[in-house]
XYZ file of C-alpha atoms in Angstrom:
311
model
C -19.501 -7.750 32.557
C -21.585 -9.480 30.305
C -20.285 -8.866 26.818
C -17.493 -10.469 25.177
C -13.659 -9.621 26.451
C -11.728 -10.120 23.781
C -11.250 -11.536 19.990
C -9.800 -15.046 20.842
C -8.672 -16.621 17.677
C -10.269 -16.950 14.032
C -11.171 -19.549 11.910
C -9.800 -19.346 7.871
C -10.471 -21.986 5.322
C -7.571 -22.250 3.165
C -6.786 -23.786 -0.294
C -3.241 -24.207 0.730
C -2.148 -25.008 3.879
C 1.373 -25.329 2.899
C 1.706 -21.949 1.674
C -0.426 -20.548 4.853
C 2.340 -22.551 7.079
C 5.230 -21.016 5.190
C 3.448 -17.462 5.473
C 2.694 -16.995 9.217
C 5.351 -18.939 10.454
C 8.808 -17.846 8.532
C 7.395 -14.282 6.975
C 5.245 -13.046 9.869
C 7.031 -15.277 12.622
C 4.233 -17.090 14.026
C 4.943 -20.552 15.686
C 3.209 -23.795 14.767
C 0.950 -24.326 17.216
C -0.036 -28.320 16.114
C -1.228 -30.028 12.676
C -4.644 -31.164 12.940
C -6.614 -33.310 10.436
C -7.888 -31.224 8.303
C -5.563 -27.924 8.617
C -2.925 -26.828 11.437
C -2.927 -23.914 14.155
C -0.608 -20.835 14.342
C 0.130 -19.392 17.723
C 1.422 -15.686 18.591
C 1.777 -16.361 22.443
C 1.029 -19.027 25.261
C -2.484 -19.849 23.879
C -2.945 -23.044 22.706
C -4.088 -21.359 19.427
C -4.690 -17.898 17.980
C -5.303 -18.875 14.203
C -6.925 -22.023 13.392
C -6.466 -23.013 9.381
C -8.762 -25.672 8.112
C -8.290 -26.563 3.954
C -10.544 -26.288 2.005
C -11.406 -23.966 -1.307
C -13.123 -20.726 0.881
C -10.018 -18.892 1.175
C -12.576 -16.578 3.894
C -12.985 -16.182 7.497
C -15.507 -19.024 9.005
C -15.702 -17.922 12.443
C -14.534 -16.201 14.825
C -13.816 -16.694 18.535
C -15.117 -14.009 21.019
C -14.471 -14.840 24.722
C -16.098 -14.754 27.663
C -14.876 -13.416 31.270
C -16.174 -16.595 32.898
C -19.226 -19.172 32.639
C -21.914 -16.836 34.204
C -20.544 -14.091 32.138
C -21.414 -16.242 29.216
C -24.668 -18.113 30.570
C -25.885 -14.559 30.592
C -24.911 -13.070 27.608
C -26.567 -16.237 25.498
C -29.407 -15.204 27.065
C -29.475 -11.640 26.424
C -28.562 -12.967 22.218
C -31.725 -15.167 22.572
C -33.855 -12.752 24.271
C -33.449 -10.855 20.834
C -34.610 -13.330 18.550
C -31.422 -14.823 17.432
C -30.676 -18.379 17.737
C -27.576 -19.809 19.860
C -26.706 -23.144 19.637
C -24.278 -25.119 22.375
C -21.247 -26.571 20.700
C -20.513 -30.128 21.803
C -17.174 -31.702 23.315
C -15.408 -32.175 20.326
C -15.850 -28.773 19.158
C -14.681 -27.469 22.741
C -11.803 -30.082 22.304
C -10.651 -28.955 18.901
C -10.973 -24.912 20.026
C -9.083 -26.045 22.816
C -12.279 -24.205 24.950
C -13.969 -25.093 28.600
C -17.440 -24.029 26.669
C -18.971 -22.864 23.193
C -21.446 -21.348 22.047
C -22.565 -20.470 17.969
C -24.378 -18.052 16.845
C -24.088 -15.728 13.424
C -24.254 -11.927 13.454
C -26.232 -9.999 10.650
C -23.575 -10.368 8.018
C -24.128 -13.794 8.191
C -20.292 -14.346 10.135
C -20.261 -17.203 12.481
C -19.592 -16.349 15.851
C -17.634 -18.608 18.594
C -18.669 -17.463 22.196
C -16.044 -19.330 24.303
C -14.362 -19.583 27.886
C -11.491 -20.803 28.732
C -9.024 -20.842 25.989
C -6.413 -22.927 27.114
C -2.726 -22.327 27.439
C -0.214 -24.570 25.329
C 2.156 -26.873 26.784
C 5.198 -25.277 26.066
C 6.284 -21.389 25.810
C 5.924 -19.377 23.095
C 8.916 -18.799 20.831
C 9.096 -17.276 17.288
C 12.842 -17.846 15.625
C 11.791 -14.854 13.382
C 10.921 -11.740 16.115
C 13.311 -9.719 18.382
C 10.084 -8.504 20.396
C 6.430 -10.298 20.940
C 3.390 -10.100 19.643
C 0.751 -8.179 21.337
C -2.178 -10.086 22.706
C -2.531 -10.076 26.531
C -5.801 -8.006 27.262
C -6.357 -7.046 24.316
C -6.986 -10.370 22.645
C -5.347 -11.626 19.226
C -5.678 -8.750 17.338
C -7.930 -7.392 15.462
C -10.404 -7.754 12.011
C -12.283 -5.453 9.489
C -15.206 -6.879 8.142
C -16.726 -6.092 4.853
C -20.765 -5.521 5.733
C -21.728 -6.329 1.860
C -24.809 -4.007 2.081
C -26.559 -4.595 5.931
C -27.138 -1.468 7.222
C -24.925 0.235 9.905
C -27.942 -0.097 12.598
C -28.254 -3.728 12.278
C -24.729 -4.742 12.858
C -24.478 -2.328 15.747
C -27.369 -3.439 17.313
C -26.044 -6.434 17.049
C -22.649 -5.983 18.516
C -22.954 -3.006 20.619
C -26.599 -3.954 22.452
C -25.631 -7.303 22.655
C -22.248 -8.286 23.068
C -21.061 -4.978 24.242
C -18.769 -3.570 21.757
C -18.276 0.485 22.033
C -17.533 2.398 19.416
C -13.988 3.666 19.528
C -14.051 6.139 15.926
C -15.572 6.635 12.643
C -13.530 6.996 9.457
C -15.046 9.051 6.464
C -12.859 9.706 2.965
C -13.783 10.136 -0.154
C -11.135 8.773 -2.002
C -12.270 9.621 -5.373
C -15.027 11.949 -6.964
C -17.993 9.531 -5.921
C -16.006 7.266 -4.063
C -16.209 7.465 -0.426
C -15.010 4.706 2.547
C -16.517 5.253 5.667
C -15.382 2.872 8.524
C -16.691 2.077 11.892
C -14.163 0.982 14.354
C -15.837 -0.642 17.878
C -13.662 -1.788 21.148
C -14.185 -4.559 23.332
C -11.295 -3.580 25.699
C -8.383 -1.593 25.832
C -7.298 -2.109 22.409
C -8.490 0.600 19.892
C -10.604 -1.869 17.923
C -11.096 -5.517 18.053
C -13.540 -4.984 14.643
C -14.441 -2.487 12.502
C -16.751 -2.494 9.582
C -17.132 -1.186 5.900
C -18.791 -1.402 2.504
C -15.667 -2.357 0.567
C -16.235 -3.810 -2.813
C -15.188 -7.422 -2.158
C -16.226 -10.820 -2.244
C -14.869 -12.172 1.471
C -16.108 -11.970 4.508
C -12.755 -10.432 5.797
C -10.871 -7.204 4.299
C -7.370 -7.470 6.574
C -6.358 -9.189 10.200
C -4.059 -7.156 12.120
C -1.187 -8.389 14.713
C 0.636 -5.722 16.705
C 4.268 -6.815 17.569
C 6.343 -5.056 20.855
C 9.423 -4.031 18.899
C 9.378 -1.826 15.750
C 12.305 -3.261 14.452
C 10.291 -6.706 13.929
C 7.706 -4.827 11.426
C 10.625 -3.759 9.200
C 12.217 -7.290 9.506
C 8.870 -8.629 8.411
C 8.652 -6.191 5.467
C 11.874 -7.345 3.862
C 10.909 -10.955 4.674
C 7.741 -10.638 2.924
C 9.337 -8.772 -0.118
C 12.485 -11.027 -0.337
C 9.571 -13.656 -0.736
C 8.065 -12.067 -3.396
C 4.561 -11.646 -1.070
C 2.504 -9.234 -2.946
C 1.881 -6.234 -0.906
C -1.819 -4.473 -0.718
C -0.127 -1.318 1.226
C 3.855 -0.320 1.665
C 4.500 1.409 5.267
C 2.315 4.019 6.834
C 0.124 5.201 9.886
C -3.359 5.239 10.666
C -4.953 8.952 12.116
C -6.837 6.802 14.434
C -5.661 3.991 16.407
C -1.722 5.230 15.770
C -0.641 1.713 14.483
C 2.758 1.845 11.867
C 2.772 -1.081 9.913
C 2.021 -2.543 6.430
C -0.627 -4.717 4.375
C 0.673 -7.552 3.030
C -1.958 -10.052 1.011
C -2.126 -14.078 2.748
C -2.029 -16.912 0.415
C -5.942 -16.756 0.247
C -6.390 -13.240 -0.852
C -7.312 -11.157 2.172
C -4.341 -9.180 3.765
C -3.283 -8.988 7.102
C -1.972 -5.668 8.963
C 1.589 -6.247 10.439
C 2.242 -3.414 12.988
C 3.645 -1.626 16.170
C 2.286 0.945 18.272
C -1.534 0.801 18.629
C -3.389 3.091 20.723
C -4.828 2.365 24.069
C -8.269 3.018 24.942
C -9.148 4.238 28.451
C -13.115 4.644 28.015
C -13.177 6.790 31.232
C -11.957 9.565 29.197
C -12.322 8.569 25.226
C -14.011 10.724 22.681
C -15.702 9.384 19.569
C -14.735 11.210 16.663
C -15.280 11.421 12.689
C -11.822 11.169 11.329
C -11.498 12.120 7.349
C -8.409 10.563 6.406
C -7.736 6.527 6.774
C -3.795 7.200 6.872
C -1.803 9.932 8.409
C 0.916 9.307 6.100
C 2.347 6.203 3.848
C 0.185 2.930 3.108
C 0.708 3.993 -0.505
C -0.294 0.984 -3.158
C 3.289 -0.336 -4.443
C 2.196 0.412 -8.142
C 1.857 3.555 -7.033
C 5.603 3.674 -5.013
C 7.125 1.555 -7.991
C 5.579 4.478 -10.218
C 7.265 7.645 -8.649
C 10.354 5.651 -7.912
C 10.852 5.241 -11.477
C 10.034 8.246 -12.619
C 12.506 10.163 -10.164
C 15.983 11.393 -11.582
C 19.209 9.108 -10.938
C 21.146 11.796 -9.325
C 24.237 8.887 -9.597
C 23.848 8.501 -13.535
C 22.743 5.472 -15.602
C 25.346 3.614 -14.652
C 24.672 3.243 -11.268
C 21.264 1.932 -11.744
């Protein structure tokens, strides 16, 4: 296989790192993976790295790290990227060193994202271990998680031919809603291996690069543990509990320290492309993911049954 395996870790530029560190690490219950000059890493298993947090006044995505089965697998697929027209750089040692990679390439898709093409990601030195989650987080196969990237206008056949004829993304489902008289999101969702999507792509009316980041954790109790973390903290929420129609994930948006949110949830559907179908969904949530306005709206307008004392 020629294409890319899995997402290996992003890239954020943050205005606070303290706040980031405080964030991942005692709300979501990452571990600190090192501090680095300009920033620190999180981890969410025995990688070396997952997220890598540089400061600086972006508050956005700056690139992300796709990897490679092996050094031919990646020989060829820079190839196949230049063979279209698009330029690839090699990264030098001290990139590789600071990804913590055996080799790197950079390249940028349509949207103008920067791309990491990598081998190797290293292990750390010592185990993994949260002191927030009963379970894990779920990475293995199926990479670090997984992104939704605002398109800001390219067209849908430029970014596909980008990521499907190229670096061998499939497309896993399409979401279509109209949310509103006039207002419609429609969603793209594309796999690079078993897990339902690794990206997916809309035209959402916002300035980053990056609408949400989602980690999947083992046990469901660690989702609700991170929901009253985040709350107790006073973390404003972009979506309370719900499901997804496509991928099956439960979990919550909760919004970083730099603005874009990240998904927090259990329970994500497996792809097996022997026998998946693509289909047009037309709802983005089976149930839940209301706005909290909206929750803090009907719970205040429901009836005390216990009086007005008891509130």
């Amino acid at each position: 296989m020629t294409g890319v395996t899995e997402l290996g870790y992003v890239v954020y530029e943050v205005s606070s790192i303290a706040d980031w560190e405080h964030f991942g690490v005692e709300l979501l219950g990452m571990q600190l993976g090192e501090r680095t000059r300009d920033g620190l890493t999180l981890r969410t298993d025995e990688k070396a790295h997952r997220w890598i947090l540089t400061e600086g006044p972006a508050d956005d995505l700056v690139a992300s790290g796709y990897e490679v089965a092996d050094a031919e697998a990646l020989d060829a697929l820079v190839r196949k990227v230049r063979a279209a027209g698009i330029e690839v750089t090699e990264g030098d040692a001290a990139l590789a060193t600071a990804r913590r990679v055996d080799r790197i390439f950079l390249t940028t898709d349509p949207l103008g994202n920067r791309l990491e093409l990598v081998t190797g990601l290293a292990d750390a030195a010592t185990p993994f271990a949260s002191a927030k989650l009963l379970g894990s987080f779920v990475t293995g196969a199926g990479g670090a998680g997984h992104q939704v990237l605002l398109a800001h206008g390219v067209s849908r056949e430029e970014y596909l031919a980008f990521y499907m004829d190229l670096l061998g993304f499939r497309i896993s489902d399409i979401i279509v809603e109209e949310l509103s008289p006039g207002i419609v999101a429609d969603l793209i969702f594309l796999h690079c291996n078993g897990r339902h999507h690794t990206v997916a792509f809309g035209d959402m009316p916002s300035p980053k690069a990056v609408h949400h980041f989602m980690v999947e954790v083992t046990d469901i109790r660690d989702v609700g543990a991170a929901y009253d973390r985040c709350m107790d903290a006073g973390q404003p929420f972009e979506m309370t509990l719900g499901m997804h129609p496509n991928d099956h994930m439960f979990s919550f948006y909760v919004f970083t320290p730099s603005g874009f949110s990240i998904e927090y949830g259990w329970g994500g559907l497996i792809i097996d492309d022997a026998t998946w179908e693509v289909r047009t969904l037309d709802k983005l949530h089976s149930w839940g993911h209301r706005s909290p306005g909206a929750v803090a709206e009907l719970l205040a307008a429901a009836p005390d049954p216990l009086g007005e004392n008891h509130r």
